[in-house]
Coordinates of C-alpha atoms in Angstrom, one line a residue:
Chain A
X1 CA -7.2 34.9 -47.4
X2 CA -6.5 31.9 -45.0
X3 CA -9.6 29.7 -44.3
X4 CA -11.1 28.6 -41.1
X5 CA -8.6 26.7 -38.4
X6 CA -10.1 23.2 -37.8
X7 CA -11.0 23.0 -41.5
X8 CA -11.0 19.2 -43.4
X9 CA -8.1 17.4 -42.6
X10 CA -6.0 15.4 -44.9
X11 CA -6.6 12.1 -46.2
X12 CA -5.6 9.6 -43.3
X13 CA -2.1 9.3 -41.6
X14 CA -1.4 12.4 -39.1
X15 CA -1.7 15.8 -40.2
X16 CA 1.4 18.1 -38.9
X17 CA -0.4 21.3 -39.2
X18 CA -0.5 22.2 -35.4
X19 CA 2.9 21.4 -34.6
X20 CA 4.2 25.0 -34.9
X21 CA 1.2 26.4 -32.7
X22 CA 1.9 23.8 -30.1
X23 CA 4.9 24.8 -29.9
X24 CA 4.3 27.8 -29.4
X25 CA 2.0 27.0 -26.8
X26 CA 4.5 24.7 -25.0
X27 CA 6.7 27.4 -24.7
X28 CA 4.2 29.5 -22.8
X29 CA 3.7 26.6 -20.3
X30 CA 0.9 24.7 -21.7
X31 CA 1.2 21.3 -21.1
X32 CA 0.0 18.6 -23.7
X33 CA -2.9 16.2 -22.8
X34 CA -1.7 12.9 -21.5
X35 CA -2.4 9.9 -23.2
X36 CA -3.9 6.9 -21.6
X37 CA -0.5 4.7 -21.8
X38 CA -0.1 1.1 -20.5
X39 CA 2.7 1.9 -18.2
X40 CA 3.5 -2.1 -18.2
X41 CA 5.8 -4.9 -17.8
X42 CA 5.9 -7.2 -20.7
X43 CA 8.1 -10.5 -21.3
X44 CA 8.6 -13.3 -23.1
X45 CA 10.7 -16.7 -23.6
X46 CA 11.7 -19.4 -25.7
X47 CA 11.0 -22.8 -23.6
X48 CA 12.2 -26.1 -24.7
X49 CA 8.6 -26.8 -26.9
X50 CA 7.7 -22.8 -27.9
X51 CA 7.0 -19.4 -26.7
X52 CA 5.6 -17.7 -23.4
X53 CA 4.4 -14.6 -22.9
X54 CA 3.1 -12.7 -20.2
X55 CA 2.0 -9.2 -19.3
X56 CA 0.6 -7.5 -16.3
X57 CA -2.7 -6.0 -16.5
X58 CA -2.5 -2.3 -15.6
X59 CA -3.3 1.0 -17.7
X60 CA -2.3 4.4 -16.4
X61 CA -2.9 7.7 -17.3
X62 CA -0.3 9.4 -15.4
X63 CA -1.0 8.9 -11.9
X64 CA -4.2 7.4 -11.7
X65 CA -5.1 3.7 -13.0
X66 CA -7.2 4.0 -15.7
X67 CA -8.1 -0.1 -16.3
X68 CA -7.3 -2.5 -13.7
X69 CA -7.7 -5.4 -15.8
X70 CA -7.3 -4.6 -19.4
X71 CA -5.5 -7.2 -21.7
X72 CA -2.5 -6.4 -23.0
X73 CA -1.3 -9.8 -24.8
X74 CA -2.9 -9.4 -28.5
X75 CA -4.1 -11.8 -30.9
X76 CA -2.3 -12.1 -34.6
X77 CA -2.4 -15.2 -35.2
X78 CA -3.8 -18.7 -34.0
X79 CA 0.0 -19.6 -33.7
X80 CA 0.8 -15.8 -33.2
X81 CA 0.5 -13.7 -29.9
X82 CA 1.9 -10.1 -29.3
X83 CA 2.1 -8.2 -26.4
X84 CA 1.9 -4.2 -26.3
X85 CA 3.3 -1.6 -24.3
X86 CA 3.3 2.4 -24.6
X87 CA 0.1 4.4 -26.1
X88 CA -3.1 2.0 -26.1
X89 CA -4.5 3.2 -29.0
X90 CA -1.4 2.5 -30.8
X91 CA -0.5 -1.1 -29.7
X92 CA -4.2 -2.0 -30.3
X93 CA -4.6 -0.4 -33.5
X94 CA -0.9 -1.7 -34.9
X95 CA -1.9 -5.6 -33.4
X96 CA -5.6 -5.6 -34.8
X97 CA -4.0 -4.1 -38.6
X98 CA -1.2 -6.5 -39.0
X99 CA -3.7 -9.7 -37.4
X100 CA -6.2 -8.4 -40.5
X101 CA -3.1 -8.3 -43.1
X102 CA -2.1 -11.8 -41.7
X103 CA -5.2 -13.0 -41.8
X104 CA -5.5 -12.2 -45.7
X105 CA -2.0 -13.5 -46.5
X106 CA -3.2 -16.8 -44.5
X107 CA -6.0 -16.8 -47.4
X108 CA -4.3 -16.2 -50.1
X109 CA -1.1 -18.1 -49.7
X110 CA -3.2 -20.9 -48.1
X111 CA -0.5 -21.4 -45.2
X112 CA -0.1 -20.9 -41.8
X113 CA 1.4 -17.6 -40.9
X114 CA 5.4 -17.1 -39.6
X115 CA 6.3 -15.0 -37.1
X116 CA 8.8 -13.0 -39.5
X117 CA 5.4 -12.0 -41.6
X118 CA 4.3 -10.5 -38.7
X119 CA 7.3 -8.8 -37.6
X120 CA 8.1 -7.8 -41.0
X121 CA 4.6 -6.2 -41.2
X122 CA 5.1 -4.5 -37.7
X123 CA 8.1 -2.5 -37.7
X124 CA 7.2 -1.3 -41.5
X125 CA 4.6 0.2 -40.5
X126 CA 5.9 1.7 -37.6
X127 CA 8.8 2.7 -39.0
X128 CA 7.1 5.3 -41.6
X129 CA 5.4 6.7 -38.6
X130 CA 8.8 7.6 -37.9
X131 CA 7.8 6.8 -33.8
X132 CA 5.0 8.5 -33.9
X133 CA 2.9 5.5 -33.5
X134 CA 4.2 4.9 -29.7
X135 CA 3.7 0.9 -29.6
X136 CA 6.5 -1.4 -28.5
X137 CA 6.0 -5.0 -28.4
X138 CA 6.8 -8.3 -28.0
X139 CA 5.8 -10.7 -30.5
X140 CA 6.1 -14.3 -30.2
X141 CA 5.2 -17.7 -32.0
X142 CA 5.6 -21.0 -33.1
X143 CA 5.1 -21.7 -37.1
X144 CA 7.2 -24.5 -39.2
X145 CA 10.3 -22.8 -38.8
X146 CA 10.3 -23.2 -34.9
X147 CA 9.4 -21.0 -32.2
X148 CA 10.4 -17.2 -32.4
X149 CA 11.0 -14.7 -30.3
X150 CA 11.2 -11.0 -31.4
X151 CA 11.2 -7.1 -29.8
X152 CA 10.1 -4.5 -31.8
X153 CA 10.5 -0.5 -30.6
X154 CA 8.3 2.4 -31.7
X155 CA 10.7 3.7 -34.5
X156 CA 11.0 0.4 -36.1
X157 CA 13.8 -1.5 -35.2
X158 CA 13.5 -5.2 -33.8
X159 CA 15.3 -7.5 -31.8
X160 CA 15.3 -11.6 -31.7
X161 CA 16.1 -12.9 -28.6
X162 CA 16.0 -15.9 -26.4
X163 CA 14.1 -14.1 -23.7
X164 CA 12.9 -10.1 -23.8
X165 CA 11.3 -7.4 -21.4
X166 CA 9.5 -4.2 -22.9
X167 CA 7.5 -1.4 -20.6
X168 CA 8.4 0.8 -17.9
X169 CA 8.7 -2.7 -15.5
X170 CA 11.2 -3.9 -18.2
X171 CA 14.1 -3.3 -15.4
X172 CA 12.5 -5.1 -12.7
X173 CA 11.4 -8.0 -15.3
X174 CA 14.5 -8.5 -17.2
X175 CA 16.3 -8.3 -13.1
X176 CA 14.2 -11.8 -12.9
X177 CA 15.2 -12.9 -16.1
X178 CA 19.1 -12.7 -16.1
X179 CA 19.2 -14.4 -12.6
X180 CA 17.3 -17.5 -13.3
X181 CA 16.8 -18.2 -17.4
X182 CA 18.8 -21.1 -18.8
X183 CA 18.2 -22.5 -22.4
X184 CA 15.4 -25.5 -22.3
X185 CA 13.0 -24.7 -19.5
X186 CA 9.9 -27.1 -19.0
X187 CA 6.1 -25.8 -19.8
X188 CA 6.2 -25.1 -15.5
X189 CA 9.1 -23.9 -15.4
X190 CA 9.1 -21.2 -18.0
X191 CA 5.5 -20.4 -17.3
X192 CA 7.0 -20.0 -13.5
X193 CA 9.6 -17.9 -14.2
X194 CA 7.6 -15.7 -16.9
X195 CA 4.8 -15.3 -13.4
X196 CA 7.6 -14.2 -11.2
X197 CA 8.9 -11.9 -13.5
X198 CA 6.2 -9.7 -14.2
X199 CA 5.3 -10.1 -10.7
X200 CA 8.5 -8.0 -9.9
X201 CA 7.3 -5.8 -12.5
X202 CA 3.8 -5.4 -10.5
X203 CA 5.4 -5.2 -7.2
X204 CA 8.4 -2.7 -8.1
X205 CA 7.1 -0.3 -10.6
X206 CA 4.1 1.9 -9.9
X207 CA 3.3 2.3 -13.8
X208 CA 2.6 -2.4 -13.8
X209 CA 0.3 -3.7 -11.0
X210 CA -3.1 -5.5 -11.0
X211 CA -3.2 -9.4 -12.5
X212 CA -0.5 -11.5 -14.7
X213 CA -1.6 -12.7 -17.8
X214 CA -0.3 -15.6 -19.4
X215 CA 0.0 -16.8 -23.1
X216 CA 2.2 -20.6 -24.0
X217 CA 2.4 -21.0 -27.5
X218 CA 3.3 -24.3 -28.7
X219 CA 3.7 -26.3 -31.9
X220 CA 0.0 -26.8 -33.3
X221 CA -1.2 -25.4 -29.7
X222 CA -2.1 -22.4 -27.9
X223 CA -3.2 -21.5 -24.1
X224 CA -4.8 -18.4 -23.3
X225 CA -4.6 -18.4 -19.7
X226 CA -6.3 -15.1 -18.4
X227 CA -5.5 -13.8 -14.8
X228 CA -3.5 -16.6 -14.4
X229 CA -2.1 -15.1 -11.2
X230 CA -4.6 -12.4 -9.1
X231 CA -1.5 -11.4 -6.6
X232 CA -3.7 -8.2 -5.5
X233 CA -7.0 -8.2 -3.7
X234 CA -8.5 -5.6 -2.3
X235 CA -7.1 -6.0 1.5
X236 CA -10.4 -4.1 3.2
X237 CA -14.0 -4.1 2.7
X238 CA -16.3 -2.3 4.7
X239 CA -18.5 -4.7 6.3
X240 CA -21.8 -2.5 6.6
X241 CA -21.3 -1.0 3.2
X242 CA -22.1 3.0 2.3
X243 CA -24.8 4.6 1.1
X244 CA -25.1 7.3 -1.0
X245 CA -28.5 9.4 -0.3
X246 CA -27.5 12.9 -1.0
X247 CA -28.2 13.8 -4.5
X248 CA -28.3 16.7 -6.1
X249 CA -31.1 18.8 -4.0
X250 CA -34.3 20.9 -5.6
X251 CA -34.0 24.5 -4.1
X252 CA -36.8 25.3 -5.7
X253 CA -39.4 24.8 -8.8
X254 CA -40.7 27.0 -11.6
X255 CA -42.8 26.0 -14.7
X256 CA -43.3 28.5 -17.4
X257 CA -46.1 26.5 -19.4
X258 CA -44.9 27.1 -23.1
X259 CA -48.0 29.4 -24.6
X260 CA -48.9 28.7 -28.4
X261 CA -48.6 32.0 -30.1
X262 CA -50.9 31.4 -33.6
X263 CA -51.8 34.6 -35.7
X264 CA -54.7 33.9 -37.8
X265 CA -54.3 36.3 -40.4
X266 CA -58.0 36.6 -42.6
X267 CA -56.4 38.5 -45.4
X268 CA -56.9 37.0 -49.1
X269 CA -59.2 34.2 -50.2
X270 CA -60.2 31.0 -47.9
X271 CA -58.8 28.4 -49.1
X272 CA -60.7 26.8 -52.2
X273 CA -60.4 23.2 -52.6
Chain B
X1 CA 16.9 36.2 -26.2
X2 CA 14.5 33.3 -24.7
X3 CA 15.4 33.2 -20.7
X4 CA 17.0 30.1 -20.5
X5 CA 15.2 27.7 -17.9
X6 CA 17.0 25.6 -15.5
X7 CA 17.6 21.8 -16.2
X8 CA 17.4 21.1 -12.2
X9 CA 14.9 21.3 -9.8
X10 CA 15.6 21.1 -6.3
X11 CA 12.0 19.9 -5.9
X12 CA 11.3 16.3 -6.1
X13 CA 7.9 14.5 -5.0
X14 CA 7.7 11.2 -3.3
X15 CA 4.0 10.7 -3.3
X16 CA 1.7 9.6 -0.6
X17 CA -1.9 10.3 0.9
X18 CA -2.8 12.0 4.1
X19 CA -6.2 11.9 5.5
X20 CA -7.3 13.7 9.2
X21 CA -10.9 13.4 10.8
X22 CA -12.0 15.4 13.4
X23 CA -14.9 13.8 15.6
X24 CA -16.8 15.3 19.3
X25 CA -13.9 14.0 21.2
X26 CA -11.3 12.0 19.2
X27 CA -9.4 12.9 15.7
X28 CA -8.0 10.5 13.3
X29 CA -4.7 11.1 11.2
X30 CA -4.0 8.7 8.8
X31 CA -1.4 8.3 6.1
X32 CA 0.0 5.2 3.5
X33 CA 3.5 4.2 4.2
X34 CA 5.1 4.4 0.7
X35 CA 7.7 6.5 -0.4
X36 CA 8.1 6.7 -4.0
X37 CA 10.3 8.6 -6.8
X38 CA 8.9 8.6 -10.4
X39 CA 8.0 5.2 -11.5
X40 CA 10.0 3.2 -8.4
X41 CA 9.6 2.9 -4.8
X42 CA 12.1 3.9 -2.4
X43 CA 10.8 2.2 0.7
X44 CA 7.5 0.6 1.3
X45 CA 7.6 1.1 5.2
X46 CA 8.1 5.3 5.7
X47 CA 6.1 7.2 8.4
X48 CA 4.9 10.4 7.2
X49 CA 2.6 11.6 10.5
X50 CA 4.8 12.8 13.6
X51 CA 3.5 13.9 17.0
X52 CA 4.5 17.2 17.8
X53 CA 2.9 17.8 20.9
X54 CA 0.9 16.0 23.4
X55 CA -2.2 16.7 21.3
X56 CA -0.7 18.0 17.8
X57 CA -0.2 15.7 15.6
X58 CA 0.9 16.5 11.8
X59 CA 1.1 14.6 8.3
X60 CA 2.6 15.7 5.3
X61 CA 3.3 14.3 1.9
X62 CA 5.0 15.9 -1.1
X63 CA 8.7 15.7 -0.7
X64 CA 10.2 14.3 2.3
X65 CA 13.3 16.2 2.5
X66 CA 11.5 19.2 3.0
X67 CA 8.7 17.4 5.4
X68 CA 11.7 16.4 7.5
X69 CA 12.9 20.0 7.9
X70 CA 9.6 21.2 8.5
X71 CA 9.5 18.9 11.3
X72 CA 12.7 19.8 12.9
X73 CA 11.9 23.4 12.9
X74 CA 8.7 22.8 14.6
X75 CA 10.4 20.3 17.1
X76 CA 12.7 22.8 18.0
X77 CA 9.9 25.8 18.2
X78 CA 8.2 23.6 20.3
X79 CA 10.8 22.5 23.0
X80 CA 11.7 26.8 23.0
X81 CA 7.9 27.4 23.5
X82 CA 8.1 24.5 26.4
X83 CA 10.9 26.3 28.3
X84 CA 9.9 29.6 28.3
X85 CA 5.6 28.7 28.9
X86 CA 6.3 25.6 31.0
X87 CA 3.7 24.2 28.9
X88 CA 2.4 22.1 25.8
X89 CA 1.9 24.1 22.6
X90 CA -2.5 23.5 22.3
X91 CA -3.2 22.6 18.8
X92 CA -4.9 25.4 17.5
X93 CA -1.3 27.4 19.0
X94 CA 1.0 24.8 16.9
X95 CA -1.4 25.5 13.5
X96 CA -0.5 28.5 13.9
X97 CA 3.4 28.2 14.1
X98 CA 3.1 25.8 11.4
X99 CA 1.6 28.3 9.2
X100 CA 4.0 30.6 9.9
X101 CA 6.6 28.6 9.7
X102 CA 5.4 27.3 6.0
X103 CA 4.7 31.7 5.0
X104 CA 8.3 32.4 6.3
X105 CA 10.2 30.3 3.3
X106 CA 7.2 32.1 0.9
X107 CA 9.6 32.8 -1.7
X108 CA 11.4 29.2 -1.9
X109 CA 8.3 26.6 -0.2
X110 CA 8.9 23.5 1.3
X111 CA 7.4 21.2 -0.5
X112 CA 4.9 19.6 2.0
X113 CA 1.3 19.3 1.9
X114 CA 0.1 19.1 5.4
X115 CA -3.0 18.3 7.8
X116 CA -2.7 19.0 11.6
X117 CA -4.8 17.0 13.9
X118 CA -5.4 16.7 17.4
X119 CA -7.7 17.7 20.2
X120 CA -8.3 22.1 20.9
X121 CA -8.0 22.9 24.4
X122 CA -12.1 21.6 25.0
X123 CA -11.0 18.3 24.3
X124 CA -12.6 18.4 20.8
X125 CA -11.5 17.5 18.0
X126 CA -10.0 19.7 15.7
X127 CA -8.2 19.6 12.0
X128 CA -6.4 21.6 10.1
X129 CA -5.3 21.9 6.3
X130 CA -2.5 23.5 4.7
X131 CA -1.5 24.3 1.0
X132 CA 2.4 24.5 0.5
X133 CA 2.9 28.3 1.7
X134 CA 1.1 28.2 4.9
X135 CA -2.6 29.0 4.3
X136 CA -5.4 27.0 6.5
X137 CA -8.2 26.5 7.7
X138 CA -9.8 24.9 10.6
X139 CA -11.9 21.8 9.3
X140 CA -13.8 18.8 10.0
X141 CA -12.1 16.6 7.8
X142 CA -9.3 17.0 5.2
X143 CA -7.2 15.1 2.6
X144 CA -3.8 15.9 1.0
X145 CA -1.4 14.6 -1.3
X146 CA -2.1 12.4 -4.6
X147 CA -4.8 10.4 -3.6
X148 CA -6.4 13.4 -2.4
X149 CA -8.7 14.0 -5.7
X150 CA -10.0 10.5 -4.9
X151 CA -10.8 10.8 -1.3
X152 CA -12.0 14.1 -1.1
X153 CA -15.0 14.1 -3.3
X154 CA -16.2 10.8 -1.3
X155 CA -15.3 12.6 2.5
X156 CA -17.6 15.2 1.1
X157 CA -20.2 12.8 -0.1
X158 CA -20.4 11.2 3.4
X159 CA -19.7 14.2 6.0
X160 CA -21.0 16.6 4.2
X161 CA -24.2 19.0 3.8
X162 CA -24.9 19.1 0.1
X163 CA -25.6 22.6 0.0
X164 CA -25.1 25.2 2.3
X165 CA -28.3 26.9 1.1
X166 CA -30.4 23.5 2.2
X167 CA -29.0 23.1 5.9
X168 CA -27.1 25.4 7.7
X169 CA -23.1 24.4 7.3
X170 CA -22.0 21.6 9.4
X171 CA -19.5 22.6 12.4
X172 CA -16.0 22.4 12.4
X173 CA -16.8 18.7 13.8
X174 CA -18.2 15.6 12.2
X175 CA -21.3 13.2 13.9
X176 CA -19.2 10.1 13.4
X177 CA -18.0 8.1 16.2
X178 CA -14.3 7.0 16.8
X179 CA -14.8 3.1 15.1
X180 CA -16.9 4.6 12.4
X181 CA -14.4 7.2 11.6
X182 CA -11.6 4.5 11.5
X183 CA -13.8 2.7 9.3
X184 CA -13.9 5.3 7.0
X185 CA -10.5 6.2 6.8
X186 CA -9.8 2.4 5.7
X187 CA -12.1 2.5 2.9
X188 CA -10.8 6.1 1.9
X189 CA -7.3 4.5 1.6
X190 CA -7.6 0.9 0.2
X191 CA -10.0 3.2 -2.9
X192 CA -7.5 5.5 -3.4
X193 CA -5.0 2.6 -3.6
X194 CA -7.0 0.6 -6.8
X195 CA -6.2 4.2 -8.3
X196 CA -3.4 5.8 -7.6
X197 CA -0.1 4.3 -7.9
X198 CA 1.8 6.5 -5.7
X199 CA -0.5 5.2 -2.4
X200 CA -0.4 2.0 -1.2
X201 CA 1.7 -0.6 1.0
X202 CA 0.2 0.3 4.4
X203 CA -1.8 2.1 6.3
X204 CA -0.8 3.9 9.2
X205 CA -3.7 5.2 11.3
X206 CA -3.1 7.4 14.7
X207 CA -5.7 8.1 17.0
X208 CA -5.6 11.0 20.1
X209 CA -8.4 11.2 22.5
X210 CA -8.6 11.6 25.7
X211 CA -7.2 8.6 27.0
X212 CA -4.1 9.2 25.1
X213 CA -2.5 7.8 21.7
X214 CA -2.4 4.8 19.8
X215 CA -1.5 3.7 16.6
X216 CA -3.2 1.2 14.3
X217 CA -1.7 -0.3 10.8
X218 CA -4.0 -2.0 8.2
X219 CA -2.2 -3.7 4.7
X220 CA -2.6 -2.3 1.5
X221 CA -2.0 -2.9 -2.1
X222 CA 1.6 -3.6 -2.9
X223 CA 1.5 -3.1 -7.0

């Protein structure tokens, strides 16, 4: 009567199907696989010409550090950047969607794209994921309305603020922030204090670490700055090196040479023609 | 009726890497320095080996509360065992108290995972490795705590026969000399360190041979 567990799944979006056997299994001390999550410290701020945004450059999955450099600042937009925290699937796979839909609505409208689109865009989507999709992010830009600032959390709700931290660092970040933002920073100044706060994100919480990554987004302009800060090196390497000789050893070796087993059967006619 | 499970657990882990090399006439304990809870770090400067005789010494990681008790009891055991053999404890004596001291609270463990290092009473090297409830095992090298997936597989790599069927098992004792050991160890550490968050900060390293003890610290990673 019932078919097959593990038959066709439904057409797209997630398929609740398992939910009662996981259950079920939870309850009998089975614990979930982890995802690979970005652990993170994410910020950004609203300077006297635009946006910055920065991001550390750590992924974890659980304890161990999964990427030591991965980028975690997003493209939507050339006058559009977004930075992702939580599940790495989701933020990449919410960011690269709503940079496609942009991009289309850039064609078809023939203008530049605001920062509202994007937002708008975002927490739709993430919103009839209910949470599910666990992505929350920090988008930020500069388009003819000004420069804009916004949060947005996994079940859909957003934020639009003057400065904003996201990701497990987001204590040690926003710590920074409160102490030493004032309205109208310089280029240095904001790109100074966006560095020292995710530093204190590196430095205090074990789920950010690794390299700062920058992004200053400007009217008409936009820097990329990569590793703008490399606050960790490796602090010991072995002068003479290691090597490593011992593979896996032959204990011993046996062919079996395949034989060819034909039966010529001479029953019937040979073959004519 | 589902039992209902308890919402508290008087358990809690603060993280941290312990390594122990046992050479001819030397051994090496080494451990990081950070304590941590969760995501945050409680202190970035925390001893976790202590000498517990003139040539036992022990490091633990798991949760420090319970490390610290451990080492009381065995500080006290000790000082008894001094009075009434007039006497050090030899280390292969003290792995022995420590495992039974671990097997006594079988039914509510302290939560340490511990390697015991120092020299037997030939002057050679010797290391043992303990699981949370007191079983070990005399060694040549060991590693505990959350770094421990990272470092073991490469301590086995490099000290290691790759199969006991090929050559015949190494001895509780490994061919390195003293530097090269030390030399390991750092590597061990400042690896595990690019992948585990919990390890990092600094590196203590403690040396006993026969001229004595010393103590050696190397940075680490601070992220």
């Amino acid at each position: 009567m019932s078919e097959l567990a593990g038959t066709i799944p439904g057409k797209g979006g997630f398929s609740f199907d398992l939910c009662k056997r996981n259950d079920m299994l939870a309850s009998k001390g089975l614990k979930p696989p982890s995802f690979l999550k970005t652990g993170t410290t994410i910020v950004g701020l609203i300077f006297q010409d635009g946006v910055i945004l920065g991001a550390d450059t750590r992924a974890t999955e659980g304890p161990i550090v999964a990427d030591k450099n991965c980028e975690k600042i997003h493209y939507m937009a050339p006058n559009i950047y977004c930075c992702g925290a939580g599940t790495a699937a989701d933020t990449e796979a919410v960011t690269d969607m709503v940079s496609s839909q942009l991009k289309l609505h850039r064609y078809h409208t023939g203008r530049e794209s605001r920062v509202v689109t994007a937002l708008t865009l975002l927490k739709s989507h993430l919103f009839s994921y209910q949470g599910h999709v666990s992505a929350a992010l920090v988008l930020g830009g500069v388009d003819v309305t000004g420069p804009h600032l916004h949060t947005i959390y996994p079940h859909g709700s957003t934020d639009t603020l003057p400065f904003a931290t996201m990701g497990s660092g987001s204590l040690a970040a926003m710590a920074i922030f409160e102490s030493k933002y004032c309205e109208g920073l310089t280029r240095d100044e904001g790109v100074k204090l966006v560095a020292e706060a995710i530093c204190s994100g590196i430095f205090n919480d074990l789920g950010s670490g690794s390299n700062v990554d920058i992004c200053v987004i400007t009217k008409g302009k936009q820097e990329y700055l990569r590793n703008y800060l490399l606050p960790n090196p490796r602090t010991y390497v072995s002068e003479k090196g290691y090597t490593f000789s011992k593979k896996t050893e032959v204990l011993f070796t046996k062919i079996t040479p395949l034989r060819e087993l034909v039966e010529v059967i001479e029953v019937g006619d040979a073959m004519e023609e | 009726m589902t039992k209902q499970q308890a919402n508290w657990s008087p358990y809690d882990n603060n993280g941290g890497t312990v390594v122990a090399i046992a050479g001819a006439d030397y051994c090496v304990i080494a451990s990081d320095t950070r304590m941590s809870t969760g995501y945050s770090i409680l202190t970035r400067d925390y001893s976790k080996i202590i000498q517990l005789a003139d040539k036992s010494v022990m490091a633990s990681s798991g949760f420090q509360a319970d490390v610290r008790a451990l080492q009381k009891v065995l500080e006290a055991r000790h000082l008894i065992y001094q009075h009434q053999h007039n006497k050090q404890m030899s280390c292969p004596a003290m792995a022995q108290l420590l495992s039974n001291t671990l097997y006594f609270k079988r039914f509510f463990p302290y939560y340490a995972f511990n390697v015991l290092g120092g020299l037997d009473s030939e002057g050679k090297g010797c290391v043992f490795t303990y699981d949370a409830v007191g079983s070990y095992e005399r060694v040549g090298y060991s590693s505990q705590g959350s770094g421990s997936t990272l470092i073991t597989p490469f301590l086995d790599n490099q000290l290691k026969s790759p199969s006991p069927l090929l050559l015949p098992a190494k001895d509780a004792v490994t061919p390195l000399s003293e530097s090269e050991a030390i030399e390991l160890v750092k590597t061990c550490f400042v690896s595990a360190t690019e992948r585990d968050i919990y390890t990092g900060d600094k590196l203590e390293i403690v040396i006993l041979n026969a001229s004595g003890i010393r103590r050696d610290y190397m940075e680490l990673r601070k992220d």
